[in-house]
mmCIF file of C-alpha atoms in Angstrom:
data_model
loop_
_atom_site.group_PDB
_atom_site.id
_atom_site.type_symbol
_atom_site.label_atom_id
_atom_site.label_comp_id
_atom_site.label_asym_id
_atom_site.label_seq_id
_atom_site.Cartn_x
_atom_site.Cartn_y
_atom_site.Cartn_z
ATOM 1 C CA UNK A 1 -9.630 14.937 25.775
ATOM 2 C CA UNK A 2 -6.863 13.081 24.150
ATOM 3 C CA UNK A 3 -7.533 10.553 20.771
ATOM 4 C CA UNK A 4 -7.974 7.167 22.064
ATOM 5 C CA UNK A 5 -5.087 5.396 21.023
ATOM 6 C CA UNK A 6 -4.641 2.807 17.822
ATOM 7 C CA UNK A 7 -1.842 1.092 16.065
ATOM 8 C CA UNK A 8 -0.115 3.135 13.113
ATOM 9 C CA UNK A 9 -0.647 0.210 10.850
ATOM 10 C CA UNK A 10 -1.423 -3.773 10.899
ATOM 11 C CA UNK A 11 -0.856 -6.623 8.460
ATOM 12 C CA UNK A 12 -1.934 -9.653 7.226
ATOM 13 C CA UNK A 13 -2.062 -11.969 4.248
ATOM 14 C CA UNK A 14 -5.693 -13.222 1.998
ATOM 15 C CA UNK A 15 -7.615 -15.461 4.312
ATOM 16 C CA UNK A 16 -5.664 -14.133 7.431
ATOM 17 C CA UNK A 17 -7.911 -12.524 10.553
ATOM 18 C CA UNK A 18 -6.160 -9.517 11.771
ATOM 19 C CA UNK A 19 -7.271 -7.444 15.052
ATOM 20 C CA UNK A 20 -6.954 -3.844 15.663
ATOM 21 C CA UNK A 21 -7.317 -2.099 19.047
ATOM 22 C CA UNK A 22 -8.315 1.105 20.193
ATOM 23 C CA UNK A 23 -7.558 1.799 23.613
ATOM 24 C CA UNK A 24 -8.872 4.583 26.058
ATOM 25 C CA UNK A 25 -10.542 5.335 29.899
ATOM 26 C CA UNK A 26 -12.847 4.676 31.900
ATOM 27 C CA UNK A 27 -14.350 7.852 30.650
ATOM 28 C CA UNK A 28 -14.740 6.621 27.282
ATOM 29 C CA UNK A 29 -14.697 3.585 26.068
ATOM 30 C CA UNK A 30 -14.260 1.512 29.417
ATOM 31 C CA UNK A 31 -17.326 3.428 30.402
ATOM 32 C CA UNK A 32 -19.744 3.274 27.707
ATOM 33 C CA UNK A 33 -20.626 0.333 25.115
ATOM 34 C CA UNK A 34 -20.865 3.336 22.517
ATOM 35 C CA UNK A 35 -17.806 2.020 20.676
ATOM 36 C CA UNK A 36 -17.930 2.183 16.667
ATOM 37 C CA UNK A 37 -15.696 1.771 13.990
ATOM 38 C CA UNK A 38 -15.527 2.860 10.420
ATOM 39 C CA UNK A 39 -13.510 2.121 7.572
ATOM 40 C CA UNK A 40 -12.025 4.553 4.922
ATOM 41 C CA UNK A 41 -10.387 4.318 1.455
ATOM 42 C CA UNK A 42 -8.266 6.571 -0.089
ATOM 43 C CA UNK A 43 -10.272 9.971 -0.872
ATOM 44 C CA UNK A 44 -13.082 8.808 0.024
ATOM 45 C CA UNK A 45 -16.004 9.360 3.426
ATOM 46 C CA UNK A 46 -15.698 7.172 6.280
ATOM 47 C CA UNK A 47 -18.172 3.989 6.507
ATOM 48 C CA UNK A 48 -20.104 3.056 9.818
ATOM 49 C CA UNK A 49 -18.757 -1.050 9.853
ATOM 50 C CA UNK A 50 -19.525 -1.622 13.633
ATOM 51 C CA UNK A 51 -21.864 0.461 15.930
ATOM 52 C CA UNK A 52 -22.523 -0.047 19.995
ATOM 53 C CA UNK A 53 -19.681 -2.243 20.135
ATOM 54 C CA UNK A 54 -20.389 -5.222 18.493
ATOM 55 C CA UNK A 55 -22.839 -4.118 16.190
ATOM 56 C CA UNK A 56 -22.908 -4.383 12.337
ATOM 57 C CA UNK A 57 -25.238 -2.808 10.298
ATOM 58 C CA UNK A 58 -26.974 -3.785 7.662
ATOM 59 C CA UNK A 59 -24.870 -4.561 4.453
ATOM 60 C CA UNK A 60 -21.494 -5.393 6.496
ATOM 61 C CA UNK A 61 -19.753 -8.291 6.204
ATOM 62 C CA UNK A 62 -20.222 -10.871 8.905
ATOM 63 C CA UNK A 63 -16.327 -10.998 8.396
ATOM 64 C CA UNK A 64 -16.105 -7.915 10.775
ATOM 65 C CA UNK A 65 -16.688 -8.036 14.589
ATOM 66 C CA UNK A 66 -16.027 -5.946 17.580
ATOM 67 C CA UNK A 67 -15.527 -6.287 21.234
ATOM 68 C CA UNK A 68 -14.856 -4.670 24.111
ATOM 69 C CA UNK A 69 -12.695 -5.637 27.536
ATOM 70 C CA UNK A 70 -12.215 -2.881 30.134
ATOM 71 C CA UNK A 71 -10.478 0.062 28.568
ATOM 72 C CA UNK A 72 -9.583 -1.185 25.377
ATOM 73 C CA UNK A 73 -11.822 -2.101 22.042
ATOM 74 C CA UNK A 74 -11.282 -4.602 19.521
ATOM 75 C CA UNK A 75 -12.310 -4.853 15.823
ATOM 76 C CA UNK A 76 -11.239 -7.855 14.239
ATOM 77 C CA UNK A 77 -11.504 -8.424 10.658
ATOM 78 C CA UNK A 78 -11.477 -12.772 9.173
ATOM 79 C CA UNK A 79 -11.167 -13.968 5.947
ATOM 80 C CA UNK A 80 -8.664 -10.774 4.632
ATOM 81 C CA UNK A 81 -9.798 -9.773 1.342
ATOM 82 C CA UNK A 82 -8.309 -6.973 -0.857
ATOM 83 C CA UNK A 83 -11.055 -4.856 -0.781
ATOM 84 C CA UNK A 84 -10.284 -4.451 3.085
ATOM 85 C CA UNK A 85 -7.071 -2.431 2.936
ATOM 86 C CA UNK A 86 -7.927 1.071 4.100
ATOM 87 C CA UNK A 87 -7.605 2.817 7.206
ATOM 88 C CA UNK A 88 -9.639 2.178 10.096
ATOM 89 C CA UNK A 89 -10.683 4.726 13.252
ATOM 90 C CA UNK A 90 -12.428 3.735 16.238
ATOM 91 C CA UNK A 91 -14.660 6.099 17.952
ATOM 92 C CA UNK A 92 -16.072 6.639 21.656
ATOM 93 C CA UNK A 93 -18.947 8.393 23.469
ATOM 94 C CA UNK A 94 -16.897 10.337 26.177
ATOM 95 C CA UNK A 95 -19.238 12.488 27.346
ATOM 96 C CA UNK A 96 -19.893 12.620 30.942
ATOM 97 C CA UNK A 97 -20.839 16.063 31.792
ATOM 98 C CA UNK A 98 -21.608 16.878 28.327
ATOM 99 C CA UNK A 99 -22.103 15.433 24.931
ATOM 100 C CA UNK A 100 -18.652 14.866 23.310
ATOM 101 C CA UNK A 101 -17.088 11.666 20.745
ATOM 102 C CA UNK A 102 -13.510 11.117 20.235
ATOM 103 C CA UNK A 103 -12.024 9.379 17.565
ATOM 104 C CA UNK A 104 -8.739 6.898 17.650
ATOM 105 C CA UNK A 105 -5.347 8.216 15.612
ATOM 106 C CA UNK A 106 -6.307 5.333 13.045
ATOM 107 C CA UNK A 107 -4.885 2.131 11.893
ATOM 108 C CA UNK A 108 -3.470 1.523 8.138
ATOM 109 C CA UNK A 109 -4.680 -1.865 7.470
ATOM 110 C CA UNK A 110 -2.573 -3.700 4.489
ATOM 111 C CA UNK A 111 -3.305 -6.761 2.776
ATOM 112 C CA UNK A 112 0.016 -8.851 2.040
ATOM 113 C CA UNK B 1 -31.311 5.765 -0.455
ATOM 114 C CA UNK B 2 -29.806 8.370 1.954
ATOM 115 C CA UNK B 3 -27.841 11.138 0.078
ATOM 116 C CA UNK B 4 -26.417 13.999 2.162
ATOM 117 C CA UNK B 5 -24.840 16.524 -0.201
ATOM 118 C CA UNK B 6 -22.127 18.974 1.389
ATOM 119 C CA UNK B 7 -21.217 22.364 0.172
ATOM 120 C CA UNK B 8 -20.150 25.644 0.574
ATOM 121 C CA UNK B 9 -16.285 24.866 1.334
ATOM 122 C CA UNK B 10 -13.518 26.907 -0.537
ATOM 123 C CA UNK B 11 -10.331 29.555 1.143
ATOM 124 C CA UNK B 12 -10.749 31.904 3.227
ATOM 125 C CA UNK B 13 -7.821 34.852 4.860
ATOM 126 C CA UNK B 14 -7.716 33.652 8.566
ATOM 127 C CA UNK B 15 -10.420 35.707 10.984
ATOM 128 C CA UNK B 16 -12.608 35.069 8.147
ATOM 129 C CA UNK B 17 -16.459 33.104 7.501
ATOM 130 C CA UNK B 18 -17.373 29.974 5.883
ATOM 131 C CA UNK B 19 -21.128 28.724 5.800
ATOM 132 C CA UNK B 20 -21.281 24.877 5.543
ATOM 133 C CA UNK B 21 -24.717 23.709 4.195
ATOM 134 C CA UNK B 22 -25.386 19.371 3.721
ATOM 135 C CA UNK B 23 -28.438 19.255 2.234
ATOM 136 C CA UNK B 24 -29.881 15.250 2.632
ATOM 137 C CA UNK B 25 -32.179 13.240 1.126
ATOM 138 C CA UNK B 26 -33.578 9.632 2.353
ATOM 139 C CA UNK B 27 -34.034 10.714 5.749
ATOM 140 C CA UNK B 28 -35.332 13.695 7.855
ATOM 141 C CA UNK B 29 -32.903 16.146 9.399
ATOM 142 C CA UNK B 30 -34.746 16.872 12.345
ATOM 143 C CA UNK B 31 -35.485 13.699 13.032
ATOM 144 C CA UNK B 32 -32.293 12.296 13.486
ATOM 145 C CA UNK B 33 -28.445 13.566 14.810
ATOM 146 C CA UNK B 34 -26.710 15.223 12.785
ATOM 147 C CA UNK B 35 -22.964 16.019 12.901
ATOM 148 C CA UNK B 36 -19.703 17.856 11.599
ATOM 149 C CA UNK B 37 -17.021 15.561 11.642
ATOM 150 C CA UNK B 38 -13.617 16.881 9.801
ATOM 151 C CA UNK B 39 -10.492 15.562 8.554
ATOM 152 C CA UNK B 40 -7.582 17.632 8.401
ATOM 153 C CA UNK B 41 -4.629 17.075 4.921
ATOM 154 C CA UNK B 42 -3.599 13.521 5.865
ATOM 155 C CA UNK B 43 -4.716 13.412 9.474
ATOM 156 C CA UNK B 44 -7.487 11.548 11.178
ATOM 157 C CA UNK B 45 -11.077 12.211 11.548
ATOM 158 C CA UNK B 46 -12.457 14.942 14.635
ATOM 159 C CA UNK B 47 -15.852 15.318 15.680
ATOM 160 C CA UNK B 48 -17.274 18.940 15.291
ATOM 161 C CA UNK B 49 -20.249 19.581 16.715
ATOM 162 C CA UNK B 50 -24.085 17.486 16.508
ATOM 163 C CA UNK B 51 -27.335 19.129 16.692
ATOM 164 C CA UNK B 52 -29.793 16.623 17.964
ATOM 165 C CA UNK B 53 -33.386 15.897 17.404
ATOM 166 C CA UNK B 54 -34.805 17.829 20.343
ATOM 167 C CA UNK B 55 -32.461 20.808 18.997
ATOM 168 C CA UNK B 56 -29.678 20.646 21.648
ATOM 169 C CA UNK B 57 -26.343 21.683 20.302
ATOM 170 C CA UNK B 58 -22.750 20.860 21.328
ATOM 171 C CA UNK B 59 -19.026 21.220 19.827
ATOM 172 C CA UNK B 60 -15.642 20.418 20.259
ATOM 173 C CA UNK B 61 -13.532 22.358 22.704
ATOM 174 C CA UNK B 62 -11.572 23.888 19.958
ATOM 175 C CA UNK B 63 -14.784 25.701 18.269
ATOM 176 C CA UNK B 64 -17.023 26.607 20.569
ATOM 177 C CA UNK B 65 -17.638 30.303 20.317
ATOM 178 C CA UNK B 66 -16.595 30.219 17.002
ATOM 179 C CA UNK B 67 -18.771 27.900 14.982
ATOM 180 C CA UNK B 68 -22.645 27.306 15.157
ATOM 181 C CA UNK B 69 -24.313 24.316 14.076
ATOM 182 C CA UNK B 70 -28.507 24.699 12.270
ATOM 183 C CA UNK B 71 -30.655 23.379 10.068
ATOM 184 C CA UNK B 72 -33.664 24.010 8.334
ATOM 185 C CA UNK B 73 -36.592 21.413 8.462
ATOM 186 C CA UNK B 74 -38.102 23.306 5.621
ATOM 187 C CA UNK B 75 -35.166 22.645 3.439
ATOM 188 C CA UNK B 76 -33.991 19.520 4.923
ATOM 189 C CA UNK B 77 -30.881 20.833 5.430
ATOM 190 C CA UNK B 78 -27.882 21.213 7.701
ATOM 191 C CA UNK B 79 -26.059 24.080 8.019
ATOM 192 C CA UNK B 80 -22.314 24.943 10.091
ATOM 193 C CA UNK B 81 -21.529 28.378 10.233
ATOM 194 C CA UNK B 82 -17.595 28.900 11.125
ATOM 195 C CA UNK B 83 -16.197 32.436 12.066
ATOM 196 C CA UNK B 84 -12.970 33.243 12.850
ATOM 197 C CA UNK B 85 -11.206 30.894 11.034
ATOM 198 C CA UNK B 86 -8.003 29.623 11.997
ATOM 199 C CA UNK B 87 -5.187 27.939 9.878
ATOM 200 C CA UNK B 88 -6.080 24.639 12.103
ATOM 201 C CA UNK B 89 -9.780 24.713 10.886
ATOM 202 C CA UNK B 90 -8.555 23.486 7.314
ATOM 203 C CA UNK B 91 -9.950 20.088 6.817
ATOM 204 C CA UNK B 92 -12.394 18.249 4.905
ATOM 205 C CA UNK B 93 -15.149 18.542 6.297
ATOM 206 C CA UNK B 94 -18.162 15.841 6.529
ATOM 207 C CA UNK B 95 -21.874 16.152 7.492
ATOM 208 C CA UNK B 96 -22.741 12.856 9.033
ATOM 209 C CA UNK B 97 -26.380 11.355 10.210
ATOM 210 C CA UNK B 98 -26.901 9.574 13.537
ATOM 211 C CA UNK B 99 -29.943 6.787 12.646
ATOM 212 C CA UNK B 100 -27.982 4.335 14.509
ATOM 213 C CA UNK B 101 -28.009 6.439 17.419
ATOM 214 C CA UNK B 102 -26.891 9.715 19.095
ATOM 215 C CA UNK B 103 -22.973 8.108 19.166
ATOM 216 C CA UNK B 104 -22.483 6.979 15.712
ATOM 217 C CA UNK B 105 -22.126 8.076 12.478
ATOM 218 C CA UNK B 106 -24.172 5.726 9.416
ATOM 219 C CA UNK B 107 -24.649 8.042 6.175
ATOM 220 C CA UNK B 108 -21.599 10.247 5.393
ATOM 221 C CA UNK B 109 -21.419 13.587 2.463
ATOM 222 C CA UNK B 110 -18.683 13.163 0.422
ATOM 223 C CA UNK B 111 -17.453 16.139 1.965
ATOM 224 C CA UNK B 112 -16.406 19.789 1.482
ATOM 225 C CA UNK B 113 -12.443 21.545 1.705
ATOM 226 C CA UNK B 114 -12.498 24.131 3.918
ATOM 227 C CA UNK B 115 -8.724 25.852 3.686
ATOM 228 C CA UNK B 116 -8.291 28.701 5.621
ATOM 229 C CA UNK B 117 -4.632 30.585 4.526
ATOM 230 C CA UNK B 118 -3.405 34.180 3.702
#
């Protein structure tokens, strides 16, 4: 199965709300609300920022959202701080016959 | 506070055997997914393979037959055992926990380098 498909990179300036997409199928993420997204800093292990969609966990900023519409899944991050620049992957239950998760290309985030 | 703690990761010739372990603390492997997620130099993140709480196992196209996902309840630990290494295996590779379900990925290992060259 190919990655599901992201951005390169995105942009915005302090304060700014930027959105990143990740799209795919109907055998992925149009077909299951098992859509998460983590963030990553240089060097260091992925963090879990939004599970089942539109879930945050505990300890995320309220800052950070997702959505879904058909085939394609949305995190969108308000208020840019600094501390947000990283890279950020999407990720999607595609299993069908079996269990199997595929992950987006990723998206460079940079604060202006 | 959930640790998981990866080791094991070094070079290896290609055709050759690399045992993974993650050992983790904070939660209970066997009561919880657990995965192999990797990162190859400056690429983006692949899902391995996930052992699940009732013990099923599955992997990623590209590894089956060749790499084995365990663990040990006794030790708390994870294991991924990978023969037949290929150049394309190199990667950093993460043990991750599922307690926010079988599809996601909370607590992440700081990872081990797996490089796999002559």
């Amino acid at each position: 199965q190919s990655a599901l498909t992201q951005p390169r990179s995105v942009s915005g300036s302090p304060g700014q709300s930027v959105t990143i997409s990740c799209t795919g199928t109907s055998s992925d993420v149009g077909g299951y609300n098992y859509v998460s997204w983590y963030q990553q800093h240089p060097g260091k292990a992925p963090k879990l920022m939004v599970s089942d969609v539109s879930k945050r966990p505990s300890g995320v900023p309220d800052r950070f959202s997702g959505s879904k519409s058909g085939n394609t899944a949305s995190l969108t991050i308000s208020g840019l701080q600094a501390e947000d620049e990283a890279d950020y992957y999407c990720c999607s239950y595609a299993g069908s016959y079996t269990y199997h998760v595929i992950f987006g290309g990723g998206t460079k985030l940079t604060v202006l | 506070e959930v640790q998981l703690v990866e080791s094991g990761g070094g070079l290896v010739q290609p055709g050759g055997s690399l045992r993974l372990s993650c050992a983790a603390s904070g939660l209970t492997v066997s009561s919880n997914s657990m995965s192999w997620v990797r990162q190859a130099p400056g690429k983006g993140l692949e899902w391995v393979s996930v052992i699940h709480s009732g013990g099923s196992t599955y992997y990623v196209d590209s590894v089956k037959g060749r790499f084995t996902i365990a663990r040990d309840n006794s030790k708390n630990t994870l294991y991924l055992q990978m023969n037949s290494l290929r150049a394309e295996d190199t990667a950093i590779y993460y043990c991750a926990s599922g307690i926010c379900g079988d599809y996601c990925f909370d607590y992440w290992g700081q990872g081990t380098l797996v490089t796999v060259s002559s």
